[in-house]
Coordinates of C-alpha atoms and ligand atoms in Angstrom, one line a residue:
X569 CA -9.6 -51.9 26.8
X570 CA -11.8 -48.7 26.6
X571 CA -10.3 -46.1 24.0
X572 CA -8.7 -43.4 26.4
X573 CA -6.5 -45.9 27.6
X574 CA -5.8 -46.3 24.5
X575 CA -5.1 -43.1 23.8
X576 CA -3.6 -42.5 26.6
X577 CA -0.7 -45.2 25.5
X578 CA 0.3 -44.0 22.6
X579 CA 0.7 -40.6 24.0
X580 CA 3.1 -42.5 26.8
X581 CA 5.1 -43.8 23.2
X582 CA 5.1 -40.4 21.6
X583 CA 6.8 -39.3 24.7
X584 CA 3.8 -37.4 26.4
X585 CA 2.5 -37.2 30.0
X586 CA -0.2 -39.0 31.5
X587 CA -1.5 -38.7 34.5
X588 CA -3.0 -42.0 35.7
X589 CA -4.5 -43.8 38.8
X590 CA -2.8 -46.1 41.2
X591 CA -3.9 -47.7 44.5
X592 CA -1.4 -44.9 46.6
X593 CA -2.1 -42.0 44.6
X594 CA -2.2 -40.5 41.4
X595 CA 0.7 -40.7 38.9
X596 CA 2.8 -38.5 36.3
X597 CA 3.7 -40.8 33.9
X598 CA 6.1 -40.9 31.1
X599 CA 8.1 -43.2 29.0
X600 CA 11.0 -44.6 31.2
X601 CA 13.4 -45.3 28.3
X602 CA 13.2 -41.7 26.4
X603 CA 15.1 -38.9 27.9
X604 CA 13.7 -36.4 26.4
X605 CA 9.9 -37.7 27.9
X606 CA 11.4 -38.1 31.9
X607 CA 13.0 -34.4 31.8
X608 CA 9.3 -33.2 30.6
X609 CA 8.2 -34.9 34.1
X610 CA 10.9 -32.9 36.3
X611 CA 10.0 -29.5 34.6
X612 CA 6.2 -29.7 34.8
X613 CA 6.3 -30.9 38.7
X614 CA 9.3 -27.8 39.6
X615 CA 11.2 -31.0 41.2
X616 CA 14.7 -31.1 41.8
X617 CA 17.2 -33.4 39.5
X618 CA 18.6 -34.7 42.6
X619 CA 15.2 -36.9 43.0
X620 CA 14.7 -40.2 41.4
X621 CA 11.8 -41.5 40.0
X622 CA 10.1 -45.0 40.6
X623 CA 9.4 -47.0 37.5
X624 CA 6.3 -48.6 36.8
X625 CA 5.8 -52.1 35.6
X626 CA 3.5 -54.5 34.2
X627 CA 4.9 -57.6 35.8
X628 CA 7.9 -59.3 37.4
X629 CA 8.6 -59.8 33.5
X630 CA 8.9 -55.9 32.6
X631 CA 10.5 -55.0 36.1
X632 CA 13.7 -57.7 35.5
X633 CA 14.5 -55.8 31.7
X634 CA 15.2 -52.4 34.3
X635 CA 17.3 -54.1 37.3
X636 CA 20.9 -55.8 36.9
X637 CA 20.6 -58.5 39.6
X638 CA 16.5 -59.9 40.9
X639 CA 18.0 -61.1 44.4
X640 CA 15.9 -63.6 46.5
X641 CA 14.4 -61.2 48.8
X642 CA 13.1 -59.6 45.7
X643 CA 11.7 -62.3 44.7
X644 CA 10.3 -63.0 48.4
X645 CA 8.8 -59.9 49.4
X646 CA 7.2 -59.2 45.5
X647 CA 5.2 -62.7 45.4
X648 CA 3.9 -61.2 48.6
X649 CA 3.5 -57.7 48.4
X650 CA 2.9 -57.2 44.3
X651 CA 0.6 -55.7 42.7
X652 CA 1.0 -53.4 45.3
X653 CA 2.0 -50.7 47.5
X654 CA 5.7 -51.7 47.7
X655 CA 8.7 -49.8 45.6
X656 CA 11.6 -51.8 45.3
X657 CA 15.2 -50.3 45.3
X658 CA 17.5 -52.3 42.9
X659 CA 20.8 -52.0 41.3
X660 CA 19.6 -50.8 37.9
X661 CA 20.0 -52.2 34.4
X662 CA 23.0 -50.0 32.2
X663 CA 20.1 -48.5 29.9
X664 CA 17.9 -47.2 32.3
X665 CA 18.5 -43.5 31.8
X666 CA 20.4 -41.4 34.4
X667 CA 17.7 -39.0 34.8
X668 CA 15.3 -41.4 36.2
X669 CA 17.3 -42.4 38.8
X670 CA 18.7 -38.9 39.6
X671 CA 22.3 -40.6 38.8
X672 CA 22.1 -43.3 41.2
X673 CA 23.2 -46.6 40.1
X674 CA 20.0 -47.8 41.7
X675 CA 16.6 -47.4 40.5
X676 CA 13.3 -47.9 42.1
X677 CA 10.1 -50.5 40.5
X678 CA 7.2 -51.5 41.5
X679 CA 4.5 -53.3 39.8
X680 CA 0.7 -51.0 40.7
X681 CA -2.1 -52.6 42.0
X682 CA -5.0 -51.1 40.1
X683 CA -6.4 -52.0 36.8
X684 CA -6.4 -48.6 34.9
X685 CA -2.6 -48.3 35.5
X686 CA -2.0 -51.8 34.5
X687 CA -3.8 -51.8 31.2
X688 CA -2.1 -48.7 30.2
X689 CA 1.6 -49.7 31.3
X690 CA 0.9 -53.1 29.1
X691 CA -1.0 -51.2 26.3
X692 CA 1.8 -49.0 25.4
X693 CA 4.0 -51.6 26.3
X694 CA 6.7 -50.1 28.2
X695 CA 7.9 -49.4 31.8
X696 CA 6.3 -45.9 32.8
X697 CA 8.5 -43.8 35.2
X698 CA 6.0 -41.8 37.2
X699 CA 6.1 -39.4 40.4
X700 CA 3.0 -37.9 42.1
X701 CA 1.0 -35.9 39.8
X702 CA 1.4 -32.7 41.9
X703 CA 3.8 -30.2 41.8
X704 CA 6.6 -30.5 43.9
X705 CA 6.4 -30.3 47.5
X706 CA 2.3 -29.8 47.1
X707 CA 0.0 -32.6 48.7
X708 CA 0.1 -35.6 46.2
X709 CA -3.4 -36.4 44.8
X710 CA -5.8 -39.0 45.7
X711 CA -8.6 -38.4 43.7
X712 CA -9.4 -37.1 40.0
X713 CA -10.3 -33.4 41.0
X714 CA -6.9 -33.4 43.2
X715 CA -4.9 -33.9 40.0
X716 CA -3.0 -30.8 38.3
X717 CA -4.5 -31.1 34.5
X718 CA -1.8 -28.5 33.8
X719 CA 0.7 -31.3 34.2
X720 CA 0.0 -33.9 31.9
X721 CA -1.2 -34.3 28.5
X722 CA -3.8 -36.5 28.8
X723 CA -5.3 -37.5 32.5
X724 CA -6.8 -41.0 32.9
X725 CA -9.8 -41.4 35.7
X726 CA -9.8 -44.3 38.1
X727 CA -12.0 -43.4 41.5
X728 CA -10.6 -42.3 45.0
X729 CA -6.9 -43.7 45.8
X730 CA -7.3 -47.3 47.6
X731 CA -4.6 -46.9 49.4
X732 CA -3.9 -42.9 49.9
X733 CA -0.4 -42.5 50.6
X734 CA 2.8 -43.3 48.5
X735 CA 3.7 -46.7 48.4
X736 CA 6.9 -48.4 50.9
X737 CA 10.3 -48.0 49.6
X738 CA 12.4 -50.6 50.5
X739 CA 16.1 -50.6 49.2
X740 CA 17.5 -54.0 48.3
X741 CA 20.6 -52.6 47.0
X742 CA 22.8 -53.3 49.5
X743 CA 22.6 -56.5 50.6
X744 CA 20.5 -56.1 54.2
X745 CA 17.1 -55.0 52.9
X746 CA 16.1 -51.0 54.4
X747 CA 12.9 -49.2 54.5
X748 CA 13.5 -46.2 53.5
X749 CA 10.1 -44.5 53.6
X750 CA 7.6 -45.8 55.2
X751 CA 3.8 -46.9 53.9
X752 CA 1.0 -48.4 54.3
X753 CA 2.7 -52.2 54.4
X754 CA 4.5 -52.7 57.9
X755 CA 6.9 -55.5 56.8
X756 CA 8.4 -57.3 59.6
X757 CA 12.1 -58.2 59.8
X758 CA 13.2 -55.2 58.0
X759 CA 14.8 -51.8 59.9
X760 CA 14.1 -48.5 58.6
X761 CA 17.3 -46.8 57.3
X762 CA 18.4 -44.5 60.1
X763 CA 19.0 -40.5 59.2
X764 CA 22.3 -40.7 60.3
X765 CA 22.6 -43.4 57.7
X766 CA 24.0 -41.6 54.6
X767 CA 24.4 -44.4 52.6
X768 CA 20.7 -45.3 53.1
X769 CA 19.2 -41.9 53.1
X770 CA 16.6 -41.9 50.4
X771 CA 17.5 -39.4 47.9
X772 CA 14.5 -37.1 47.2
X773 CA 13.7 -37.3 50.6
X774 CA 13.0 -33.8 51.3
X775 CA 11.8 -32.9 55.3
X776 CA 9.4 -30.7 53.4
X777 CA 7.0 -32.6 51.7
X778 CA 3.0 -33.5 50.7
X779 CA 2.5 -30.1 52.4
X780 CA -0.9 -28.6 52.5
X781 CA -0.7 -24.9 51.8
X782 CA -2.6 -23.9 55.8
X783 CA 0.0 -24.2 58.5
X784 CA 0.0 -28.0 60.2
X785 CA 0.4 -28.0 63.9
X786 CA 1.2 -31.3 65.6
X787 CA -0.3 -31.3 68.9
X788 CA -2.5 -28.6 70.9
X789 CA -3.9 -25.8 68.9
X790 CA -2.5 -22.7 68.6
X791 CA -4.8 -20.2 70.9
X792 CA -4.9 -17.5 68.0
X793 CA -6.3 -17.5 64.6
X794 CA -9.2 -19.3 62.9
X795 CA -8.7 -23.1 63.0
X796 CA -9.6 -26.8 62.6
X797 CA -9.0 -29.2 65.1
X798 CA -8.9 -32.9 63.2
X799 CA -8.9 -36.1 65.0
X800 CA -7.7 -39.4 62.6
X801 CA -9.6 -42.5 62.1
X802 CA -8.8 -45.0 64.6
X803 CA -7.9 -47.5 61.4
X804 CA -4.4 -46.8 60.7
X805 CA -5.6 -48.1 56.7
X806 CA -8.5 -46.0 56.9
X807 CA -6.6 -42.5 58.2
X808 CA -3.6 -43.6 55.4
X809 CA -7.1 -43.3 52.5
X810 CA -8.5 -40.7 53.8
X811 CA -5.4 -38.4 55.1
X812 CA -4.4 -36.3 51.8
X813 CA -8.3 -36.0 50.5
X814 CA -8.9 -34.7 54.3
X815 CA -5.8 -32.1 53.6
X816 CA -7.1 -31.3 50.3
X817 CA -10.6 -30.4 51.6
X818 CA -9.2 -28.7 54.7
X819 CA -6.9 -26.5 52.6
X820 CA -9.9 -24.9 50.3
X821 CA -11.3 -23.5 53.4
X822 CA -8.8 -21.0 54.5
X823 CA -8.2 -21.5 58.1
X824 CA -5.4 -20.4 60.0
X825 CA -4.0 -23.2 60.8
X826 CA -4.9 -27.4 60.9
X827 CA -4.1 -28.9 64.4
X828 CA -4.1 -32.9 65.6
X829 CA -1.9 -35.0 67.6
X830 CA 0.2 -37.8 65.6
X831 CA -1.0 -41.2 65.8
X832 CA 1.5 -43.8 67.9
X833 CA 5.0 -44.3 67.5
X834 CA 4.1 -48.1 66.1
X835 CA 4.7 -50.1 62.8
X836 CA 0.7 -49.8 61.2
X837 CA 1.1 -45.7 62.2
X838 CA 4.8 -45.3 60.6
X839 CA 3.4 -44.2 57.1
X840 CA 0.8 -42.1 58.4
X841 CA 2.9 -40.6 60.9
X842 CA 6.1 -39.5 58.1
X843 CA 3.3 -37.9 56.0
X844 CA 1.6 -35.8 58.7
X845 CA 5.7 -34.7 60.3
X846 CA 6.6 -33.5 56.6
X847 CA 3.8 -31.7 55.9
X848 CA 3.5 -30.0 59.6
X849 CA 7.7 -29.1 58.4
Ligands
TXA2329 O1 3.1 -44.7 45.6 C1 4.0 -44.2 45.0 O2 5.2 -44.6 45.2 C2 3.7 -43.1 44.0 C3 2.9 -43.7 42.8 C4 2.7 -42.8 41.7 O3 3.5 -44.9 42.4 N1 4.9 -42.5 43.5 C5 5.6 -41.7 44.3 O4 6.7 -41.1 43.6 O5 5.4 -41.4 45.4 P1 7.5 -39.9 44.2 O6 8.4 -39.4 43.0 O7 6.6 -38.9 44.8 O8 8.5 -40.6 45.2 C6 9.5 -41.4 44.8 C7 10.5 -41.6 45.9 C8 11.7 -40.7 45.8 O9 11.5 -39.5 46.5 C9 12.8 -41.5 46.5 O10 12.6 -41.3 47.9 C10 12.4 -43.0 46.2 O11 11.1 -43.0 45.7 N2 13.3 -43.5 45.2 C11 13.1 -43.7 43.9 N3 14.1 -44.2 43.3 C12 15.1 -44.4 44.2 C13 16.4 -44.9 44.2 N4 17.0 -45.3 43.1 N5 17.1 -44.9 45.4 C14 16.5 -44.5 46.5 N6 15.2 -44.0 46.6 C15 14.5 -43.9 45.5
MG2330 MG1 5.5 -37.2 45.4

């Protein structure tokens, strides 16, 4: 237990903002039970009330005290997929505040796998409901210089992101299990919510999204202006780490415009390929 994590978790108690690492990218995190905390997470990212937040836990333990019901499939797909890049969307507990789940009776968990975020989330010793540390609609961060510092209170280091984009979100809340964004972890046997789907759409979803500020084009080049033509990894896992720090790097150097085709329309490309169409809208 090194003293900023320390630090770092009894600012999370006092009500502060800390940014902190995960394996997907980095978080805003502040305490899930107070109020006062969560709307302090809203204003410094500029994000729209309409947009829940996921809740981080320490374990299965923590996560039950914020969900009313832990259905089987829960139970199945965390044993496989926790720690890790999987959000689960539950029916919430009665005194999980409204503001972290945007009003919904539903709120989203997941349990990170990286051992900065855990130590603080069991150091301070309560569930830590954290967005992207970026502002709103901006390209999330990966690694510690990608973080806003303006954001938080205190900022907590922990290497490059593992995993590089924001983790699967798969709503449980209905009964037949939904995906309802897309990441690195292609589970089998369960559909993604369809747009037309309004009672699946994820709220918060917005079609602009982890947008780099130089205009993305998705397929040839435009013929005018100053550009960069990037070609992915050929590792959908490896493209996934490296996509947003690629972004990042490509957008300090001012081009006109970023052009590459999109990966195929398979299961291992699906999170890769939602990232790259929301930041190219
Ligand atoms: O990997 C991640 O998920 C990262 C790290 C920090 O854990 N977090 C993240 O948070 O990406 P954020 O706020 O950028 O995206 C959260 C998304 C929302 O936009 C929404 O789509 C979905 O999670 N979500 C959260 N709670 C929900 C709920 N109750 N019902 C439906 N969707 C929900
Ligand atoms: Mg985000």
């Amino acid at each position: 237990m090194t003293s900023e994590i320390r630090e770092a978790a009894r600012i999370l108690r006092e009500g502060g903002l800390v940014a902190f690492p995960t394996e997907t990218v980095y978080g805003l995190g502040a305490d899930a039970r107070n109020e006062a905390a969560v709307a302090r997470i809203y204003k410094a990212k500029g994000r729209p009330p309409t947009s829940p937040l996921i809740v981080h836990a320490a374990d299965v333990e923590m996560v039950r005290t914020l969900v009313k019901e832990w259905p089987e499939e829960a139970a199945r797909l965390v044993e496989r997929y926790w720690p890790g890049p999987l959000t689960l969307v539950l029916k919430k507990a009665a005194d999980v505040p409204d503001l972290v789940t945007a009003g919904l009776p539903t709120v989203g968990v997941r349990v990170p796998n990286h051992p900065v975020a855990l130590a603080l989330i069991r150091e301070a010793g309560i569930p830590v409901a954290a967005p992207s540390a970026n502002r709103f609609t901006q390209l999330s961060p990966t690694e510690l210089r990608h973080v806003d510092r303006t954001l938080a209170d205190f900022v907590l280091e922990g290497g490059p992101a593992e995993v590089g984009i924001e983790s699967t979100v798969v709503s449980l809340a209905d009964g037949v299990p939904v995906i309802l964004r897309p990441g690195v972890i292609a589970i089998e046997g369960i559909a993604y919510a369809s747009p037309a789907d309004g009672a699946h759409a994820s709220p918060g979803m917005h079609p602009k999204h982890y947008s780099p500020r130089t205009r993305l084009v998705l397929g040839p080049p435009p013929e005018a202006g100053n550009g960069y033509r990037m070609t992915l990894p050929s590792d959908p896992t490896v493209a996934a780490r490296r996509l947003y720090a690629t972004l990042h790097e490509l957008d300090e150097m001012n081009y006109d415009w970023i052009a590459l085709d999109l990966p195929p329309d398979s299961p291992e490309w699906a999170g890769v390929r939602d990232r790259l169409v929301r930041a190219a809208s």
